PDB file of C-alpha atoms in Angstrom:
ATOM      1  CA  MET B   1      59.402  11.824   5.384  1.00  0.00           C
ATOM      2  CA  SER B   2      61.896  14.646   5.676  1.00  0.00           C
ATOM      3  CA  ASP B   3      61.748  16.823   8.769  1.00  0.00           C
ATOM      4  CA  LYS B   4      61.850  20.038   6.719  1.00  0.00           C
ATOM      5  CA  ASP B   5      59.868  21.172   3.780  1.00  0.00           C
ATOM      6  CA  ARG B   6      60.208  24.468   1.783  1.00  0.00           C
ATOM      7  CA  ILE B   7      57.284  25.398  -0.288  1.00  0.00           C
ATOM      8  CA  ARG B   8      57.495  28.255  -2.826  1.00  0.00           C
ATOM      9  CA  ILE B   9      54.406  30.518  -2.549  1.00  0.00           C
ATOM     10  CA  GLU B  10      53.280  32.380  -5.696  1.00  0.00           C
ATOM     11  CA  THR B  11      49.841  31.403  -6.696  1.00  0.00           C
ATOM     12  CA  ASP B  12      46.484  30.540  -5.011  1.00  0.00           C
ATOM     13  CA  ALA B  13      47.160  26.831  -5.744  1.00  0.00           C
ATOM     14  CA  ASP B  14      50.329  27.118  -3.681  1.00  0.00           C
ATOM     15  CA  ILE B  15      48.258  28.193  -0.693  1.00  0.00           C
ATOM     16  CA  VAL B  16      46.353  24.891  -0.844  1.00  0.00           C
ATOM     17  CA  ASN B  17      49.479  22.958  -1.506  1.00  0.00           C
ATOM     18  CA  ALA B  18      51.351  24.510   1.463  1.00  0.00           C
ATOM     19  CA  ARG B  19      48.617  23.740   4.060  1.00  0.00           C
ATOM     20  CA  GLN B  20      48.204  20.315   2.798  1.00  0.00           C
ATOM     21  CA  ARG B  21      51.878  19.495   3.009  1.00  0.00           C
ATOM     22  CA  GLY B  22      52.128  21.197   6.483  1.00  0.00           C
ATOM     23  CA  ARG B  23      49.177  19.172   7.673  1.00  0.00           C
ATOM     24  CA  GLU B  24      50.794  15.930   6.442  1.00  0.00           C
ATOM     25  CA  MET B  25      54.008  16.663   8.166  1.00  0.00           C
ATOM     26  CA  ALA B  26      52.331  17.646  11.410  1.00  0.00           C
ATOM     27  CA  ALA B  27      50.073  14.477  11.204  1.00  0.00           C
ATOM     28  CA  GLY B  28      53.286  12.431  11.298  1.00  0.00           C
ATOM     29  CA  LEU B  29      53.941  13.782  14.773  1.00  0.00           C
ATOM     30  CA  GLY B  30      50.696  12.620  16.131  1.00  0.00           C
ATOM     31  CA  PHE B  31      48.862  15.961  16.521  1.00  0.00           C
ATOM     32  CA  SER B  32      45.112  15.774  17.201  1.00  0.00           C
ATOM     33  CA  SER B  33      42.704  16.420  14.364  1.00  0.00           C
ATOM     34  CA  ALA B  34      41.816  19.776  15.937  1.00  0.00           C
ATOM     35  CA  ASP B  35      45.438  20.804  16.154  1.00  0.00           C
ATOM     36  CA  LEU B  36      46.064  19.736  12.526  1.00  0.00           C
ATOM     37  CA  THR B  37      43.112  21.900  11.410  1.00  0.00           C
ATOM     38  CA  MET B  38      44.557  24.920  13.309  1.00  0.00           C
ATOM     39  CA  ILE B  39      47.987  24.342  11.829  1.00  0.00           C
ATOM     40  CA  ALA B  40      46.636  24.011   8.289  1.00  0.00           C
ATOM     41  CA  THR B  41      44.411  27.123   8.824  1.00  0.00           C
ATOM     42  CA  ALA B  42      47.382  29.133  10.102  1.00  0.00           C
ATOM     43  CA  ILE B  43      49.529  28.078   7.024  1.00  0.00           C
ATOM     44  CA  SER B  44      46.612  29.080   4.752  1.00  0.00           C
ATOM     45  CA  GLU B  45      46.559  32.608   6.118  1.00  0.00           C
ATOM     46  CA  LEU B  46      50.322  33.082   6.184  1.00  0.00           C
ATOM     47  CA  ALA B  47      50.515  31.854   2.561  1.00  0.00           C
ATOM     48  CA  ARG B  48      47.684  34.150   1.641  1.00  0.00           C
ATOM     49  CA  ASN B  49      49.372  37.174   3.106  1.00  0.00           C
ATOM     50  CA  ILE B  50      52.361  36.341   0.976  1.00  0.00           C
ATOM     51  CA  VAL B  51      50.397  36.067  -2.294  1.00  0.00           C
ATOM     52  CA  GLU B  52      48.330  39.240  -1.551  1.00  0.00           C
ATOM     53  CA  TYR B  53      50.922  41.585  -0.150  1.00  0.00           C
ATOM     54  CA  ALA B  54      54.287  40.290  -1.448  1.00  0.00           C
ATOM     55  CA  ARG B  55      53.395  38.287  -4.460  1.00  0.00           C
ATOM     56  CA  THR B  56      56.026  35.688  -3.839  1.00  0.00           C
ATOM     57  CA  GLY B  57      57.674  34.116  -0.964  1.00  0.00           C
ATOM     58  CA  GLU B  58      58.318  30.820   0.799  1.00  0.00           C
ATOM     59  CA  ILE B  59      56.955  28.780   3.637  1.00  0.00           C
ATOM     60  CA  ALA B  60      59.173  26.388   5.518  1.00  0.00           C
ATOM     61  CA  VAL B  61      57.636  23.652   7.698  1.00  0.00           C
ATOM     62  CA  LYS B  62      59.904  22.063  10.209  1.00  0.00           C
ATOM     63  CA  LEU B  63      59.546  19.514  12.888  1.00  0.00           C
ATOM     64  CA  VAL B  64      61.041  20.839  16.144  1.00  0.00           C
ATOM     65  CA  SER B  65      61.615  19.553  19.705  1.00  0.00           C
ATOM     66  CA  ARG B  66      62.295  21.077  23.066  1.00  0.00           C
ATOM     67  CA  ASN B  67      63.112  18.707  25.952  1.00  0.00           C
ATOM     68  CA  SER B  68      60.778  15.894  25.430  1.00  0.00           C
ATOM     69  CA  ASN B  69      58.164  18.058  23.635  1.00  0.00           C
ATOM     70  CA  LYS B  70      57.643  17.752  19.904  1.00  0.00           C
ATOM     71  CA  GLY B  71      56.132  20.366  17.586  1.00  0.00           C
ATOM     72  CA  VAL B  72      55.902  21.921  14.291  1.00  0.00           C
ATOM     73  CA  ALA B  73      57.387  25.264  13.188  1.00  0.00           C
ATOM     74  CA  ILE B  74      56.102  27.263  10.247  1.00  0.00           C
ATOM     75  CA  ILE B  75      58.277  30.079   8.878  1.00  0.00           C
ATOM     76  CA  ALA B  76      56.694  32.303   6.295  1.00  0.00           C
ATOM     77  CA  HIS B  77      59.143  34.637   4.549  1.00  0.00           C
ATOM     78  CA  ASP B  78      58.783  37.116   1.786  1.00  0.00           C
ATOM     79  CA  ASP B  79      60.831  40.020   0.291  1.00  0.00           C
ATOM     80  CA  GLY B  80      57.786  42.130  -0.148  1.00  0.00           C
ATOM     81  CA  PRO B  81      56.961  45.730   0.942  1.00  0.00           C
ATOM     82  CA  GLY B  82      57.161  44.985   4.671  1.00  0.00           C
ATOM     83  CA  ILE B  83      54.565  46.095   7.421  1.00  0.00           C
ATOM     84  CA  SER B  84      55.070  49.617   8.558  1.00  0.00           C
ATOM     85  CA  ASN B  85      53.170  49.312  11.840  1.00  0.00           C
ATOM     86  CA  ILE B  86      53.305  45.775  13.369  1.00  0.00           C
ATOM     87  CA  ASP B  87      51.423  46.763  16.526  1.00  0.00           C
ATOM     88  CA  GLN B  88      48.582  47.841  14.365  1.00  0.00           C
ATOM     89  CA  ALA B  89      48.792  44.722  12.178  1.00  0.00           C
ATOM     90  CA  MET B  90      48.534  42.597  15.239  1.00  0.00           C
ATOM     91  CA  ARG B  91      45.207  44.198  16.399  1.00  0.00           C
ATOM     92  CA  ASP B  92      41.911  42.548  15.369  1.00  0.00           C
ATOM     93  CA  GLY B  93      39.945  44.377  12.806  1.00  0.00           C
ATOM     94  CA  PHE B  94      42.987  46.338  11.458  1.00  0.00           C
ATOM     95  CA  SER B  95      42.981  47.129   7.745  1.00  0.00           C
ATOM     96  CA  THR B  96      40.189  47.480   5.246  1.00  0.00           C
ATOM     97  CA  GLY B  97      36.486  48.038   5.677  1.00  0.00           C
ATOM     98  CA  ASP B  98      35.535  44.524   4.573  1.00  0.00           C
ATOM     99  CA  GLY B  99      37.269  43.081   7.537  1.00  0.00           C
ATOM    100  CA  LEU B 100      39.882  41.297   5.514  1.00  0.00           C
ATOM    101  CA  GLY B 101      43.073  42.278   7.361  1.00  0.00           C
ATOM    102  CA  LEU B 102      46.225  40.436   7.529  1.00  0.00           C
ATOM    103  CA  GLY B 103      44.757  37.721   9.717  1.00  0.00           C
ATOM    104  CA  LEU B 104      47.808  37.806  11.996  1.00  0.00           C
ATOM    105  CA  PRO B 105      46.037  38.133  15.344  1.00  0.00           C
ATOM    106  CA  GLY B 106      43.986  35.016  14.261  1.00  0.00           C
ATOM    107  CA  VAL B 107      47.109  33.091  13.341  1.00  0.00           C
ATOM    108  CA  ARG B 108      48.608  33.976  16.773  1.00  0.00           C
ATOM    109  CA  ARG B 109      45.593  32.544  18.450  1.00  0.00           C
ATOM    110  CA  LEU B 110      45.664  29.325  16.401  1.00  0.00           C
ATOM    111  CA  MET B 111      49.277  28.691  17.253  1.00  0.00           C
ATOM    112  CA  ASP B 112      51.284  28.401  20.558  1.00  0.00           C
ATOM    113  CA  GLU B 113      54.250  30.706  19.668  1.00  0.00           C
ATOM    114  CA  PHE B 114      54.313  33.634  17.288  1.00  0.00           C
ATOM    115  CA  GLU B 115      57.162  35.877  16.142  1.00  0.00           C
ATOM    116  CA  ILE B 116      57.181  38.538  13.420  1.00  0.00           C
ATOM    117  CA  THR B 117      59.956  40.618  12.011  1.00  0.00           C
ATOM    118  CA  SER B 118      59.438  43.044   9.155  1.00  0.00           C
ATOM    119  CA  GLU B 119      61.450  45.768   7.541  1.00  0.00           C
ATOM    120  CA  ILE B 120      59.954  48.340   5.071  1.00  0.00           C
ATOM    121  CA  GLY B 121      61.125  47.613   1.571  1.00  0.00           C
ATOM    122  CA  LYS B 122      62.919  44.421   2.667  1.00  0.00           C
ATOM    123  CA  GLY B 123      60.224  41.941   3.641  1.00  0.00           C
ATOM    124  CA  THR B 124      58.510  40.129   6.380  1.00  0.00           C
ATOM    125  CA  THR B 125      59.083  36.929   8.307  1.00  0.00           C
ATOM    126  CA  VAL B 126      56.441  35.291  10.497  1.00  0.00           C
ATOM    127  CA  ALA B 127      57.548  32.279  12.536  1.00  0.00           C
ATOM    128  CA  VAL B 128      54.993  30.229  14.503  1.00  0.00           C
ATOM    129  CA  LYS B 129      55.082  27.070  16.362  1.00  0.00           C
ATOM    130  CA  LYS B 130      52.548  24.561  17.666  1.00  0.00           C
ATOM    131  CA  TRP B 131      53.520  21.994  20.366  1.00  0.00           C
ATOM    132  CA  ARG B 132      51.916  18.602  20.641  1.00  0.00           C
ATOM    133  CA  GLN B 133      49.550  18.543  23.562  1.00  0.00           C
TER     134      GLN B 133
ATOM    135  CA  MET R   1      39.939  23.650 -13.617  1.00  0.00           C
ATOM    136  CA  GLY R   2      39.816  20.307 -11.697  1.00  0.00           C
ATOM    137  CA  ASP R   3      37.933  21.886  -8.790  1.00  0.00           C
ATOM    138  CA  LYS R   4      34.405  21.586 -10.133  1.00  0.00           C
ATOM    139  CA  VAL R   5      31.818  21.374  -7.419  1.00  0.00           C
ATOM    140  CA  PRO R   6      28.895  18.952  -8.252  1.00  0.00           C
ATOM    141  CA  VAL R   7      25.537  20.601  -7.825  1.00  0.00           C
ATOM    142  CA  LEU R   8      22.307  18.488  -7.672  1.00  0.00           C
ATOM    143  CA  LYS R   9      18.873  19.879  -8.407  1.00  0.00           C
ATOM    144  CA  GLN R  10      16.280  18.689  -5.825  1.00  0.00           C
ATOM    145  CA  GLY R  11      12.922  20.209  -6.660  1.00  0.00           C
ATOM    146  CA  PRO R  12      13.143  24.007  -6.002  1.00  0.00           C
ATOM    147  CA  TYR R  13      16.453  23.598  -4.281  1.00  0.00           C
ATOM    148  CA  LEU R  14      20.024  23.154  -5.403  1.00  0.00           C
ATOM    149  CA  ILE R  15      22.470  21.090  -3.372  1.00  0.00           C
ATOM    150  CA  ALA R  16      26.219  21.808  -3.838  1.00  0.00           C
ATOM    151  CA  SER R  17      28.565  19.400  -2.141  1.00  0.00           C
ATOM    152  CA  ILE R  18      32.212  20.539  -2.071  1.00  0.00           C
ATOM    153  CA  GLN R  19      34.342  17.489  -2.541  1.00  0.00           C
ATOM    154  CA  THR R  20      37.804  18.766  -2.271  1.00  0.00           C
ATOM    155  CA  ALA R  21      39.827  21.740  -1.172  1.00  0.00           C
ATOM    156  CA  LEU R  22      39.233  24.649  -3.514  1.00  0.00           C
ATOM    157  CA  THR R  23      41.824  27.203  -4.632  1.00  0.00           C
ATOM    158  CA  ASP R  24      40.776  30.834  -4.618  1.00  0.00           C
ATOM    159  CA  ALA R  25      40.051  30.560  -8.376  1.00  0.00           C
ATOM    160  CA  GLY R  26      37.994  27.540  -7.684  1.00  0.00           C
ATOM    161  CA  TRP R  27      35.898  29.312  -5.014  1.00  0.00           C
ATOM    162  CA  LEU R  28      35.245  32.160  -7.465  1.00  0.00           C
ATOM    163  CA  GLU R  29      34.259  29.755 -10.235  1.00  0.00           C
ATOM    164  CA  PHE R  30      31.868  27.944  -7.724  1.00  0.00           C
ATOM    165  CA  GLN R  31      30.339  31.295  -6.885  1.00  0.00           C
ATOM    166  CA  ASP R  32      29.638  32.182 -10.462  1.00  0.00           C
ATOM    167  CA  ASP R  33      28.367  28.751 -11.245  1.00  0.00           C
ATOM    168  CA  LEU R  34      25.875  28.665  -8.423  1.00  0.00           C
ATOM    169  CA  LEU R  35      24.665  32.189  -9.100  1.00  0.00           C
ATOM    170  CA  SER R  36      23.922  31.352 -12.729  1.00  0.00           C
ATOM    171  CA  ARG R  37      22.279  27.948 -11.934  1.00  0.00           C
ATOM    172  CA  VAL R  38      19.884  29.567  -9.498  1.00  0.00           C
ATOM    173  CA  GLY R  39      18.590  31.681 -12.361  1.00  0.00           C
ATOM    174  CA  ARG R  40      18.505  28.793 -14.859  1.00  0.00           C
ATOM    175  CA  PHE R  41      16.591  26.508 -12.617  1.00  0.00           C
ATOM    176  CA  ARG R  42      14.569  29.299 -10.807  1.00  0.00           C
ATOM    177  CA  SER R  43      15.805  27.810  -7.508  1.00  0.00           C
ATOM    178  CA  ARG R  44      14.273  29.056  -4.230  1.00  0.00           C
ATOM    179  CA  GLY R  45      17.047  27.698  -2.051  1.00  0.00           C
ATOM    180  CA  VAL R  46      20.571  26.432  -1.950  1.00  0.00           C
ATOM    181  CA  ILE R  47      22.398  24.175   0.441  1.00  0.00           C
ATOM    182  CA  ILE R  48      26.201  24.231   0.460  1.00  0.00           C
ATOM    183  CA  ASP R  49      27.562  21.138   2.043  1.00  0.00           C
ATOM    184  CA  MET R  50      31.049  21.577   3.480  1.00  0.00           C
ATOM    185  CA  THR R  51      31.433  18.230   5.229  1.00  0.00           C
ATOM    186  CA  LEU R  52      34.566  17.261   3.377  1.00  0.00           C
ATOM    187  CA  LEU R  53      36.335  20.615   3.753  1.00  0.00           C
ATOM    188  CA  ASP R  54      39.307  20.500   6.279  1.00  0.00           C
ATOM    189  CA  VAL R  55      39.982  24.186   6.207  1.00  0.00           C
ATOM    190  CA  LEU R  56      37.890  27.365   5.913  1.00  0.00           C
ATOM    191  CA  ASP R  57      40.211  30.362   5.856  1.00  0.00           C
ATOM    192  CA  SER R  58      39.537  34.066   5.499  1.00  0.00           C
ATOM    193  CA  PHE R  59      39.114  34.000   1.749  1.00  0.00           C
ATOM    194  CA  SER R  60      36.812  31.072   1.606  1.00  0.00           C
ATOM    195  CA  THR R  61      34.710  32.394   4.430  1.00  0.00           C
ATOM    196  CA  ARG R  62      34.341  35.780   2.773  1.00  0.00           C
ATOM    197  CA  THR R  63      33.547  34.185  -0.562  1.00  0.00           C
ATOM    198  CA  VAL R  64      30.828  32.032   0.985  1.00  0.00           C
ATOM    199  CA  ARG R  65      29.331  34.988   2.829  1.00  0.00           C
ATOM    200  CA  ALA R  66      29.176  37.073  -0.391  1.00  0.00           C
ATOM    201  CA  LEU R  67      27.812  34.126  -2.335  1.00  0.00           C
ATOM    202  CA  ALA R  68      24.982  33.741   0.186  1.00  0.00           C
ATOM    203  CA  GLN R  69      24.269  37.506   0.058  1.00  0.00           C
ATOM    204  CA  SER R  70      24.361  37.475  -3.747  1.00  0.00           C
ATOM    205  CA  LEU R  71      21.981  34.361  -3.953  1.00  0.00           C
ATOM    206  CA  LYS R  72      19.529  36.191  -1.732  1.00  0.00           C
ATOM    207  CA  LEU R  73      19.602  39.084  -4.211  1.00  0.00           C
ATOM    208  CA  ARG R  74      18.706  36.388  -6.927  1.00  0.00           C
ATOM    209  CA  GLY R  75      15.745  35.346  -4.897  1.00  0.00           C
ATOM    210  CA  ALA R  76      17.241  32.200  -3.300  1.00  0.00           C
ATOM    211  CA  GLU R  77      17.947  31.367   0.375  1.00  0.00           C
ATOM    212  CA  THR R  78      21.033  29.641   1.421  1.00  0.00           C
ATOM    213  CA  VAL R  79      22.021  27.226   4.212  1.00  0.00           C
ATOM    214  CA  ILE R  80      25.559  26.146   4.909  1.00  0.00           C
ATOM    215  CA  VAL R  81      25.839  22.672   6.312  1.00  0.00           C
ATOM    216  CA  GLY R  82      28.493  20.202   7.436  1.00  0.00           C
ATOM    217  CA  ILE R  83      31.145  22.441   8.927  1.00  0.00           C
ATOM    218  CA  GLN R  84      33.250  19.997  10.885  1.00  0.00           C
ATOM    219  CA  PRO R  85      33.943  20.571  14.612  1.00  0.00           C
ATOM    220  CA  GLU R  86      37.602  21.155  14.127  1.00  0.00           C
ATOM    221  CA  VAL R  87      36.945  23.628  11.331  1.00  0.00           C
ATOM    222  CA  ALA R  88      34.456  25.445  13.402  1.00  0.00           C
ATOM    223  CA  MET R  89      36.916  25.787  16.300  1.00  0.00           C
ATOM    224  CA  ALA R  90      39.615  26.997  14.004  1.00  0.00           C
ATOM    225  CA  MET R  91      37.244  29.549  12.440  1.00  0.00           C
ATOM    226  CA  VAL R  92      36.498  30.856  15.892  1.00  0.00           C
ATOM    227  CA  GLN R  93      40.183  31.220  16.811  1.00  0.00           C
ATOM    228  CA  LEU R  94      40.853  32.911  13.538  1.00  0.00           C
ATOM    229  CA  GLY R  95      38.118  35.453  14.297  1.00  0.00           C
ATOM    230  CA  LEU R  96      35.921  34.643  11.311  1.00  0.00           C
ATOM    231  CA  VAL R  97      32.666  33.811  13.021  1.00  0.00           C
ATOM    232  CA  GLY R  98      31.360  37.386  12.880  1.00  0.00           C
ATOM    233  CA  ARG R  99      31.248  37.047   9.097  1.00  0.00           C
ATOM    234  CA  PHE R 100      28.876  34.117   9.406  1.00  0.00           C
ATOM    235  CA  GLU R 101      26.458  35.845  11.753  1.00  0.00           C
ATOM    236  CA  GLU R 102      23.768  36.531   9.144  1.00  0.00           C
ATOM    237  CA  ILE R 103      24.347  33.274   7.408  1.00  0.00           C
ATOM    238  CA  ASN R 104      22.024  30.278   7.871  1.00  0.00           C
ATOM    239  CA  THR R 105      23.788  27.143   9.082  1.00  0.00           C
ATOM    240  CA  GLY R 106      22.745  23.584   9.825  1.00  0.00           C
ATOM    241  CA  LEU R 107      24.301  20.413  11.015  1.00  0.00           C
ATOM    242  CA  ASP R 108      23.786  18.298   7.913  1.00  0.00           C
ATOM    243  CA  LEU R 109      21.791  17.960   4.741  1.00  0.00           C
ATOM    244  CA  GLU R 110      18.556  16.978   6.588  1.00  0.00           C
ATOM    245  CA  GLU R 111      18.771  20.210   8.738  1.00  0.00           C
ATOM    246  CA  GLY R 112      19.659  22.180   5.628  1.00  0.00           C
ATOM    247  CA  LEU R 113      16.474  20.952   3.810  1.00  0.00           C
ATOM    248  CA  ALA R 114      14.268  21.640   6.874  1.00  0.00           C
ATOM    249  CA  GLY R 115      15.928  25.042   7.180  1.00  0.00           C
ATOM    250  CA  LEU R 116      15.176  25.964   3.572  1.00  0.00           C
ATOM    251  CA  ASP R 117      11.572  24.790   3.924  1.00  0.00           C
ATOM    252  CA  LYS R 118      11.130  27.256   6.776  1.00  0.00           C
ATOM    253  CA  LEU R 119      12.801  30.019   4.943  1.00  0.00           C
ATOM    254  CA  THR R 120      11.184  29.653   1.659  1.00  0.00           C
ATOM    255  CA  GLY R 121       7.768  28.163   2.577  1.00  0.00           C
ATOM    256  CA  GLU R 122       8.426  25.165   0.278  1.00  0.00           C
ATOM    257  CA  GLY R 123       7.885  21.654   1.298  1.00  0.00           C
ATOM    258  CA  MET R 124      10.831  19.577   0.193  1.00  0.00           C
ATOM    259  CA  ALA R 125      11.876  18.065   3.475  1.00  0.00           C
ATOM    260  CA  GLN R 126       8.712  16.033   3.947  1.00  0.00           C
ATOM    261  CA  ASP R 127       8.909  14.744   0.376  1.00  0.00           C
ATOM    262  CA  VAL R 128      12.484  13.614   0.735  1.00  0.00           C
ATOM    263  CA  GLY R 129      12.135  12.015   4.191  1.00  0.00           C
TER     264      GLY R 129
END
């Protein structure tokens, strides 16, 4: 299996496809079942943000290593409207009354590393990593 | 759609066992299907078995909650069963548990049936056992 996979995100079926492919790649590294579920759930939320807010984008799943540690990196990128207030988007309960939100604080809790860059009118990139325990 | 969720009728209850990951459209179709079946069969309770699901994200959690609330308005109680330990932990991390607070849950089908008996005053669990 390749150590990198790019998945185009456009429809709700792509959300399921992305998280299943991400899980498969991470499973090859020997992650625990609990970690695989967290990785798949994080991919699902990141892909969902793309479909809901940017309409189209891409998720790249990469196997990474640092010293002797192995892990998986997920990079969600879109050319959508961007996030005007990232601090606010990173707070739990931000956004609508039905408690939908962007799910970003949750994604950060599911993963070990979290980086976000966003520019209004240009798009958003969220890069997260999970290291094998 | 290839996502159809099989629904069994068991006396006054319906048992829906989700067999495969559902797309958003699949979740909405499942929601409509259960809401109409509950009327057609005059069901008093519904068990939704999620044993085979490997991810419950924000959309599916929100849909399940809305479904349970809508079923209640249609006169049926709902018990969610079979959420796997890993899925439960991921839901907690994601911050979704608050959405399930008023939803009845059970470990498995057996607990689901017992829970429905208690909620509805019917007596299916004894008959099944």
